């Protein structure tokens, strides 16, 4: 089982990238689990056709521990196992602690034993790398960390912070840094800027996704690009990125 935590600045297209990677991996016959670790709880929405999914933290709030694994997950495109951590009541609690609670509940309820995924993708908010937001990096969770970034300065800044966090934990058997996925915004010198970041953190670019109207068109259909437009060059880019992440399988 390969476990990958995908981080990135809010609004960078991380969840769209993760969902399309998941769909591409599932198309190859892999059993995939995607866990949204963001209070917005919209990581897996394109994989399940907008079907309602109660977040794990909502279940904890309303039922304490009196709920089943089937209430926590939904099977989406190609039987991808979808789960959403959710977040605290607005103005109360800590979203980072919510991630800890959600991942703990998935393990306690036997999610990994029941579904036996080949690949687990954790979709994690990357603007803040502290406390619970580092949970997916810790031993027993992700094997590798991938960061989605564009060439925009704030995105690169967030990516550098995440890489620094991974380096801080390198002697604690935490997840290793696998590389960067360039999600293009067509800013000036974008490839060069992201390559410079990769060089600075002694890593590499493992995927490159073009900016395209197909992404919005697929979202309007409630689908990933991989599902909605399987023959598009953009779909092949997601497939290539997914393949790069699966090299360890």
PDB file of C-alpha atoms in Angstrom:
ATOM      1  CA  UNK A   1       0.000   0.000   0.000  1.00  0.00           C
ATOM      2  CA  UNK A   2       1.420   3.337  -1.139  1.00  0.00           C
ATOM      3  CA  UNK A   3       0.304   6.367   0.895  1.00  0.00           C
ATOM      4  CA  UNK A   4       0.807   9.892  -0.453  1.00  0.00           C
ATOM      5  CA  UNK A   5       0.004  13.187   1.267  1.00  0.00           C
ATOM      6  CA  UNK A   6      -0.628  15.972  -1.230  1.00  0.00           C
ATOM      7  CA  UNK A   7      -0.204  19.516   0.062  1.00  0.00           C
ATOM      8  CA  UNK A   8      -0.492  22.931  -1.538  1.00  0.00           C
ATOM      9  CA  UNK A   9      -1.647  26.482  -1.000  1.00  0.00           C
ATOM     10  CA  UNK A  10      -5.414  26.966  -0.804  1.00  0.00           C
ATOM     11  CA  UNK A  11      -6.914  27.686  -4.214  1.00  0.00           C
ATOM     12  CA  UNK A  12      -4.011  26.243  -6.173  1.00  0.00           C
ATOM     13  CA  UNK A  13      -6.118  23.428  -7.638  1.00  0.00           C
ATOM     14  CA  UNK A  14      -4.817  20.762  -5.299  1.00  0.00           C
ATOM     15  CA  UNK A  15      -8.093  18.901  -4.801  1.00  0.00           C
ATOM     16  CA  UNK A  16      -8.800  18.904  -8.541  1.00  0.00           C
ATOM     17  CA  UNK A  17      -5.316  17.547  -9.156  1.00  0.00           C
ATOM     18  CA  UNK A  18      -5.637  14.862  -6.480  1.00  0.00           C
ATOM     19  CA  UNK A  19      -9.059  13.741  -7.719  1.00  0.00           C
ATOM     20  CA  UNK A  20      -7.854  13.463 -11.297  1.00  0.00           C
ATOM     21  CA  UNK A  21      -4.780  11.540 -10.157  1.00  0.00           C
ATOM     22  CA  UNK A  22      -7.057   9.203  -8.203  1.00  0.00           C
ATOM     23  CA  UNK A  23      -9.278   8.654 -11.242  1.00  0.00           C
ATOM     24  CA  UNK A  24      -6.250   7.985 -13.459  1.00  0.00           C
ATOM     25  CA  UNK A  25      -4.881   5.460 -10.961  1.00  0.00           C
ATOM     26  CA  UNK A  26      -8.278   3.746 -10.690  1.00  0.00           C
ATOM     27  CA  UNK A  27      -8.418   3.506 -14.488  1.00  0.00           C
ATOM     28  CA  UNK A  28      -5.236   1.444 -14.264  1.00  0.00           C
ATOM     29  CA  UNK A  29      -6.984  -1.062 -12.028  1.00  0.00           C
ATOM     30  CA  UNK A  30      -5.659   0.168  -8.689  1.00  0.00           C
ATOM     31  CA  UNK A  31      -7.866   0.310  -5.610  1.00  0.00           C
ATOM     32  CA  UNK A  32      -7.660   3.950  -4.500  1.00  0.00           C
ATOM     33  CA  UNK A  33      -8.728   5.707  -1.317  1.00  0.00           C
ATOM     34  CA  UNK A  34      -8.876   9.521  -1.188  1.00  0.00           C
ATOM     35  CA  UNK A  35      -9.182  11.280   2.169  1.00  0.00           C
ATOM     36  CA  UNK A  36      -9.980  14.985   2.183  1.00  0.00           C
ATOM     37  CA  UNK A  37      -8.161  16.692   5.066  1.00  0.00           C
ATOM     38  CA  UNK A  38      -9.553  20.170   4.553  1.00  0.00           C
ATOM     39  CA  UNK A  39     -12.400  21.828   6.513  1.00  0.00           C
ATOM     40  CA  UNK A  40     -14.152  22.684   3.217  1.00  0.00           C
ATOM     41  CA  UNK A  41     -14.812  18.935   2.779  1.00  0.00           C
ATOM     42  CA  UNK A  42     -14.913  19.160  -1.027  1.00  0.00           C
ATOM     43  CA  UNK A  43     -11.882  17.069  -1.926  1.00  0.00           C
ATOM     44  CA  UNK A  44     -13.759  14.064  -3.319  1.00  0.00           C
ATOM     45  CA  UNK A  45     -16.840  15.780  -4.714  1.00  0.00           C
ATOM     46  CA  UNK A  46     -15.868  15.226  -8.388  1.00  0.00           C
ATOM     47  CA  UNK A  47     -15.341  11.517  -7.750  1.00  0.00           C
ATOM     48  CA  UNK A  48     -18.827  10.982  -6.351  1.00  0.00           C
ATOM     49  CA  UNK A  49     -20.934  13.100  -8.695  1.00  0.00           C
ATOM     50  CA  UNK A  50     -21.845  15.616  -5.980  1.00  0.00           C
ATOM     51  CA  UNK A  51     -23.451  12.862  -3.890  1.00  0.00           C
ATOM     52  CA  UNK A  52     -23.873  13.911  -0.264  1.00  0.00           C
ATOM     53  CA  UNK A  53     -21.197  12.698   2.115  1.00  0.00           C
ATOM     54  CA  UNK A  54     -21.340  13.373   5.845  1.00  0.00           C
ATOM     55  CA  UNK A  55     -17.940  14.384   7.180  1.00  0.00           C
ATOM     56  CA  UNK A  56     -16.232  12.323   9.826  1.00  0.00           C
ATOM     57  CA  UNK A  57     -16.176  15.216  12.291  1.00  0.00           C
ATOM     58  CA  UNK A  58     -19.915  15.768  11.807  1.00  0.00           C
ATOM     59  CA  UNK A  59     -20.472  12.109  12.662  1.00  0.00           C
ATOM     60  CA  UNK A  60     -18.297  12.444  15.754  1.00  0.00           C
ATOM     61  CA  UNK A  61     -20.201  15.560  16.860  1.00  0.00           C
ATOM     62  CA  UNK A  62     -23.645  14.058  16.385  1.00  0.00           C
ATOM     63  CA  UNK A  63     -23.069  10.381  17.207  1.00  0.00           C
ATOM     64  CA  UNK A  64     -19.867  10.341  19.280  1.00  0.00           C
ATOM     65  CA  UNK A  65     -18.584   6.853  18.391  1.00  0.00           C
ATOM     66  CA  UNK A  66     -21.929   5.283  17.519  1.00  0.00           C
ATOM     67  CA  UNK A  67     -21.513   5.148  13.761  1.00  0.00           C
ATOM     68  CA  UNK A  68     -20.220   2.661  11.206  1.00  0.00           C
ATOM     69  CA  UNK A  69     -17.509   2.741   8.575  1.00  0.00           C
ATOM     70  CA  UNK A  70     -20.199   2.755   5.874  1.00  0.00           C
ATOM     71  CA  UNK A  71     -21.437   6.080   7.222  1.00  0.00           C
ATOM     72  CA  UNK A  72     -17.935   7.556   6.932  1.00  0.00           C
ATOM     73  CA  UNK A  73     -17.173   6.733   3.304  1.00  0.00           C
ATOM     74  CA  UNK A  74     -18.723   6.639  -0.170  1.00  0.00           C
ATOM     75  CA  UNK A  75     -17.561   4.677  -3.176  1.00  0.00           C
ATOM     76  CA  UNK A  76     -17.062   6.970  -6.147  1.00  0.00           C
ATOM     77  CA  UNK A  77     -15.713   6.651  -9.688  1.00  0.00           C
ATOM     78  CA  UNK A  78     -14.240   3.177 -10.308  1.00  0.00           C
ATOM     79  CA  UNK A  79     -14.919   2.305  -6.644  1.00  0.00           C
ATOM     80  CA  UNK A  80     -12.549   4.964  -5.296  1.00  0.00           C
ATOM     81  CA  UNK A  81     -13.105   5.082  -1.535  1.00  0.00           C
ATOM     82  CA  UNK A  82     -13.975   8.683  -0.607  1.00  0.00           C
ATOM     83  CA  UNK A  83     -13.821  10.177   2.888  1.00  0.00           C
ATOM     84  CA  UNK A  84     -13.891  13.763   4.163  1.00  0.00           C
ATOM     85  CA  UNK A  85     -12.467  14.794   7.530  1.00  0.00           C
ATOM     86  CA  UNK A  86     -14.471  18.019   7.673  1.00  0.00           C
ATOM     87  CA  UNK A  87     -13.772  20.780  10.162  1.00  0.00           C
ATOM     88  CA  UNK A  88     -14.799  22.198  13.523  1.00  0.00           C
ATOM     89  CA  UNK A  89     -17.885  24.287  14.162  1.00  0.00           C
ATOM     90  CA  UNK A  90     -17.076  27.743  12.727  1.00  0.00           C
ATOM     91  CA  UNK A  91     -15.360  29.846  15.355  1.00  0.00           C
ATOM     92  CA  UNK A  92     -14.751  26.877  17.616  1.00  0.00           C
ATOM     93  CA  UNK A  93     -12.068  24.210  17.736  1.00  0.00           C
ATOM     94  CA  UNK A  94      -9.005  23.535  15.616  1.00  0.00           C
ATOM     95  CA  UNK A  95      -9.071  22.181  12.066  1.00  0.00           C
ATOM     96  CA  UNK A  96      -5.713  20.506  12.632  1.00  0.00           C
ATOM     97  CA  UNK A  97      -7.091  18.535  15.570  1.00  0.00           C
ATOM     98  CA  UNK A  98      -9.982  17.575  13.328  1.00  0.00           C
ATOM     99  CA  UNK A  99      -7.612  15.882  10.911  1.00  0.00           C
ATOM    100  CA  UNK A 100      -6.128  13.883  13.770  1.00  0.00           C
ATOM    101  CA  UNK A 101      -9.581  12.789  14.928  1.00  0.00           C
ATOM    102  CA  UNK A 102     -10.713  11.842  11.421  1.00  0.00           C
ATOM    103  CA  UNK A 103      -7.671   9.762  10.532  1.00  0.00           C
ATOM    104  CA  UNK A 104      -7.831   8.045  13.904  1.00  0.00           C
ATOM    105  CA  UNK A 105     -11.491   7.115  13.353  1.00  0.00           C
ATOM    106  CA  UNK A 106     -10.807   5.693   9.892  1.00  0.00           C
ATOM    107  CA  UNK A 107      -8.146   3.437  11.380  1.00  0.00           C
ATOM    108  CA  UNK A 108     -10.324   2.448  14.356  1.00  0.00           C
ATOM    109  CA  UNK A 109     -13.250   1.528  12.093  1.00  0.00           C
ATOM    110  CA  UNK A 110     -11.035  -0.699   9.932  1.00  0.00           C
ATOM    111  CA  UNK A 111     -11.130   1.274   6.677  1.00  0.00           C
ATOM    112  CA  UNK A 112      -7.756   0.061   5.451  1.00  0.00           C
ATOM    113  CA  UNK A 113      -8.478  -3.575   6.290  1.00  0.00           C
ATOM    114  CA  UNK A 114     -11.899  -3.560   4.617  1.00  0.00           C
ATOM    115  CA  UNK A 115     -10.983  -1.806   1.390  1.00  0.00           C
ATOM    116  CA  UNK A 116      -7.314  -2.850   1.156  1.00  0.00           C
ATOM    117  CA  UNK A 117      -6.310   0.109  -1.030  1.00  0.00           C
ATOM    118  CA  UNK A 118      -3.269  -0.034  -3.274  1.00  0.00           C
ATOM    119  CA  UNK A 119      -2.955   3.754  -3.006  1.00  0.00           C
ATOM    120  CA  UNK A 120      -4.140   6.168  -0.305  1.00  0.00           C
ATOM    121  CA  UNK A 121      -4.183   9.877  -1.184  1.00  0.00           C
ATOM    122  CA  UNK A 122      -4.440  12.435   1.625  1.00  0.00           C
ATOM    123  CA  UNK A 123      -5.552  15.837   0.295  1.00  0.00           C
ATOM    124  CA  UNK A 124      -4.228  18.347   2.848  1.00  0.00           C
ATOM    125  CA  UNK A 125      -4.543  22.116   3.144  1.00  0.00           C
ATOM    126  CA  UNK A 126      -1.033  23.531   2.869  1.00  0.00           C
ATOM    127  CA  UNK A 127      -1.243  27.189   3.874  1.00  0.00           C
ATOM    128  CA  UNK A 128      -0.472  26.269   7.487  1.00  0.00           C
ATOM    129  CA  UNK A 129       1.940  23.455   8.302  1.00  0.00           C
ATOM    130  CA  UNK A 130       1.555  22.925  12.019  1.00  0.00           C
ATOM    131  CA  UNK A 131      -0.090  20.606  14.522  1.00  0.00           C
ATOM    132  CA  UNK A 132      -2.722  18.402  12.974  1.00  0.00           C
ATOM    133  CA  UNK A 133      -1.890  19.513   9.444  1.00  0.00           C
ATOM    134  CA  UNK A 134       1.331  17.501   9.725  1.00  0.00           C
ATOM    135  CA  UNK A 135      -0.601  14.412  10.845  1.00  0.00           C
ATOM    136  CA  UNK A 136      -0.588  12.776   7.386  1.00  0.00           C
ATOM    137  CA  UNK A 137       3.225  13.094   7.338  1.00  0.00           C
ATOM    138  CA  UNK A 138       3.647  11.099  10.512  1.00  0.00           C
ATOM    139  CA  UNK A 139       4.710   7.440  10.791  1.00  0.00           C
ATOM    140  CA  UNK A 140       1.860   5.074  10.007  1.00  0.00           C
ATOM    141  CA  UNK A 141       0.247   7.469   7.550  1.00  0.00           C
ATOM    142  CA  UNK A 142       1.854   8.831   4.361  1.00  0.00           C
ATOM    143  CA  UNK A 143       5.013   7.392   2.869  1.00  0.00           C
ATOM    144  CA  UNK A 144       5.594  10.408   0.650  1.00  0.00           C
ATOM    145  CA  UNK A 145       4.658  14.100   0.456  1.00  0.00           C
ATOM    146  CA  UNK A 146       3.858  15.761  -2.867  1.00  0.00           C
ATOM    147  CA  UNK A 147       3.265  19.503  -3.219  1.00  0.00           C
ATOM    148  CA  UNK A 148       1.103  21.105  -5.889  1.00  0.00           C
ATOM    149  CA  UNK A 149       2.287  24.586  -6.853  1.00  0.00           C
ATOM    150  CA  UNK A 150       2.098  27.141  -9.619  1.00  0.00           C
ATOM    151  CA  UNK A 151       4.702  29.760 -10.448  1.00  0.00           C
ATOM    152  CA  UNK A 152       2.870  32.394  -8.391  1.00  0.00           C
ATOM    153  CA  UNK A 153       4.960  33.774  -5.550  1.00  0.00           C
ATOM    154  CA  UNK A 154       2.587  32.884  -2.707  1.00  0.00           C
ATOM    155  CA  UNK A 155       2.180  29.355  -4.019  1.00  0.00           C
ATOM    156  CA  UNK A 156       5.941  28.905  -4.218  1.00  0.00           C
ATOM    157  CA  UNK A 157       6.305  30.353  -0.714  1.00  0.00           C
ATOM    158  CA  UNK A 158       3.785  27.838   0.662  1.00  0.00           C
ATOM    159  CA  UNK A 159       5.499  24.982  -1.176  1.00  0.00           C
ATOM    160  CA  UNK A 160       8.866  25.957   0.282  1.00  0.00           C
ATOM    161  CA  UNK A 161       7.359  26.012   3.791  1.00  0.00           C
ATOM    162  CA  UNK A 162       5.932  22.520   3.336  1.00  0.00           C
ATOM    163  CA  UNK A 163       9.263  21.216   2.081  1.00  0.00           C
ATOM    164  CA  UNK A 164      10.945  22.742   5.133  1.00  0.00           C
ATOM    165  CA  UNK A 165       8.452  20.978   7.408  1.00  0.00           C
ATOM    166  CA  UNK A 166       9.249  17.630   5.773  1.00  0.00           C
ATOM    167  CA  UNK A 167      12.974  18.276   6.195  1.00  0.00           C
ATOM    168  CA  UNK A 168      12.441  19.062   9.882  1.00  0.00           C
ATOM    169  CA  UNK A 169      11.012  15.575  10.373  1.00  0.00           C
ATOM    170  CA  UNK A 170      13.457  13.635   8.197  1.00  0.00           C
ATOM    171  CA  UNK A 171      15.134  11.969  11.185  1.00  0.00           C
ATOM    172  CA  UNK A 172      11.834  10.851  12.764  1.00  0.00           C
ATOM    173  CA  UNK A 173      10.754   8.305  10.164  1.00  0.00           C
ATOM    174  CA  UNK A 174       8.154  10.706   8.781  1.00  0.00           C
ATOM    175  CA  UNK A 175       7.094  10.821   5.113  1.00  0.00           C
ATOM    176  CA  UNK A 176       9.717  11.604   2.503  1.00  0.00           C
ATOM    177  CA  UNK A 177       9.437  14.458   0.017  1.00  0.00           C
ATOM    178  CA  UNK A 178       8.631  12.991  -3.415  1.00  0.00           C
ATOM    179  CA  UNK A 179       8.504  16.158  -5.506  1.00  0.00           C
ATOM    180  CA  UNK A 180       6.437  18.989  -6.977  1.00  0.00           C
ATOM    181  CA  UNK A 181       3.467  18.997  -9.312  1.00  0.00           C
ATOM    182  CA  UNK A 182       3.357  22.130 -11.456  1.00  0.00           C
ATOM    183  CA  UNK A 183      -0.263  23.217 -11.883  1.00  0.00           C
ATOM    184  CA  UNK A 184       0.142  25.996 -14.386  1.00  0.00           C
ATOM    185  CA  UNK A 185      -1.402  29.450 -14.025  1.00  0.00           C
ATOM    186  CA  UNK A 186       0.511  30.796 -17.042  1.00  0.00           C
ATOM    187  CA  UNK A 187       2.477  33.380 -15.077  1.00  0.00           C
ATOM    188  CA  UNK A 188       5.737  34.760 -16.444  1.00  0.00           C
ATOM    189  CA  UNK A 189       8.706  32.346 -16.314  1.00  0.00           C
ATOM    190  CA  UNK A 190       6.532  29.796 -14.517  1.00  0.00           C
ATOM    191  CA  UNK A 191       8.493  26.658 -15.373  1.00  0.00           C
ATOM    192  CA  UNK A 192      11.797  28.303 -14.508  1.00  0.00           C
ATOM    193  CA  UNK A 193      10.492  29.535 -11.148  1.00  0.00           C
ATOM    194  CA  UNK A 194       9.185  26.140 -10.107  1.00  0.00           C
ATOM    195  CA  UNK A 195      12.333  24.411 -11.348  1.00  0.00           C
ATOM    196  CA  UNK A 196      14.371  26.836  -9.254  1.00  0.00           C
ATOM    197  CA  UNK A 197      12.256  25.906  -6.230  1.00  0.00           C
ATOM    198  CA  UNK A 198      12.834  22.217  -6.943  1.00  0.00           C
ATOM    199  CA  UNK A 199      16.586  22.851  -7.149  1.00  0.00           C
ATOM    200  CA  UNK A 200      16.568  24.889  -3.937  1.00  0.00           C
ATOM    201  CA  UNK A 201      14.871  22.111  -1.968  1.00  0.00           C
ATOM    202  CA  UNK A 202      16.905  19.390  -3.719  1.00  0.00           C
ATOM    203  CA  UNK A 203      13.827  17.831  -5.288  1.00  0.00           C
ATOM    204  CA  UNK A 204      12.213  17.587  -8.732  1.00  0.00           C
ATOM    205  CA  UNK A 205       9.068  18.305 -10.745  1.00  0.00           C
ATOM    206  CA  UNK A 206       7.186  15.005 -11.039  1.00  0.00           C
ATOM    207  CA  UNK A 207       4.142  16.254 -12.913  1.00  0.00           C
ATOM    208  CA  UNK A 208       2.994  19.180 -15.028  1.00  0.00           C
ATOM    209  CA  UNK A 209      -0.642  20.140 -15.616  1.00  0.00           C
ATOM    210  CA  UNK A 210      -1.663  22.777 -18.167  1.00  0.00           C
ATOM    211  CA  UNK A 211      -4.225  25.436 -17.412  1.00  0.00           C
ATOM    212  CA  UNK A 212      -7.335  24.488 -19.359  1.00  0.00           C
ATOM    213  CA  UNK A 213     -11.045  25.300 -19.678  1.00  0.00           C
ATOM    214  CA  UNK A 214     -11.657  21.544 -19.660  1.00  0.00           C
ATOM    215  CA  UNK A 215     -11.201  21.559 -15.886  1.00  0.00           C
ATOM    216  CA  UNK A 216     -14.191  23.868 -15.386  1.00  0.00           C
ATOM    217  CA  UNK A 217     -16.196  22.033 -18.041  1.00  0.00           C
ATOM    218  CA  UNK A 218     -15.665  18.737 -16.222  1.00  0.00           C
ATOM    219  CA  UNK A 219     -16.535  20.302 -12.871  1.00  0.00           C
ATOM    220  CA  UNK A 220     -19.830  21.573 -14.315  1.00  0.00           C
ATOM    221  CA  UNK A 221     -20.601  17.942 -15.148  1.00  0.00           C
ATOM    222  CA  UNK A 222     -19.691  16.877 -11.606  1.00  0.00           C
ATOM    223  CA  UNK A 223     -16.782  14.816 -12.936  1.00  0.00           C
ATOM    224  CA  UNK A 224     -13.017  14.776 -13.138  1.00  0.00           C
ATOM    225  CA  UNK A 225     -11.341  15.580 -16.452  1.00  0.00           C
ATOM    226  CA  UNK A 226     -10.154  11.966 -16.558  1.00  0.00           C
ATOM    227  CA  UNK A 227     -13.744  10.705 -16.476  1.00  0.00           C
ATOM    228  CA  UNK A 228     -15.376  13.415 -18.605  1.00  0.00           C
ATOM    229  CA  UNK A 229     -12.708  13.758 -21.310  1.00  0.00           C
ATOM    230  CA  UNK A 230     -10.700  10.514 -21.320  1.00  0.00           C
ATOM    231  CA  UNK A 231      -9.023  11.201 -24.681  1.00  0.00           C
ATOM    232  CA  UNK A 232      -7.929  14.786 -23.936  1.00  0.00           C
ATOM    233  CA  UNK A 233      -4.207  15.622 -23.720  1.00  0.00           C
ATOM    234  CA  UNK A 234      -4.924  17.067 -20.266  1.00  0.00           C
ATOM    235  CA  UNK A 235      -6.118  13.645 -19.100  1.00  0.00           C
ATOM    236  CA  UNK A 236      -2.821  12.165 -20.240  1.00  0.00           C
ATOM    237  CA  UNK A 237      -1.000  14.748 -18.113  1.00  0.00           C
ATOM    238  CA  UNK A 238      -2.956  13.594 -15.059  1.00  0.00           C
ATOM    239  CA  UNK A 239      -2.181   9.991 -15.962  1.00  0.00           C
ATOM    240  CA  UNK A 240       1.505  10.770 -16.267  1.00  0.00           C
ATOM    241  CA  UNK A 241       1.460  12.524 -12.898  1.00  0.00           C
ATOM    242  CA  UNK A 242      -0.337   9.607 -11.292  1.00  0.00           C
ATOM    243  CA  UNK A 243       2.166   7.200 -12.822  1.00  0.00           C
ATOM    244  CA  UNK A 244       5.069   9.236 -11.436  1.00  0.00           C
ATOM    245  CA  UNK A 245       3.540   8.997  -7.960  1.00  0.00           C
ATOM    246  CA  UNK A 246       3.033   5.244  -8.315  1.00  0.00           C
ATOM    247  CA  UNK A 247       6.637   4.443  -9.194  1.00  0.00           C
ATOM    248  CA  UNK A 248       7.093   3.019  -5.692  1.00  0.00           C
ATOM    249  CA  UNK A 249       4.338   0.411  -6.122  1.00  0.00           C
TER     250      UNK A 249
END
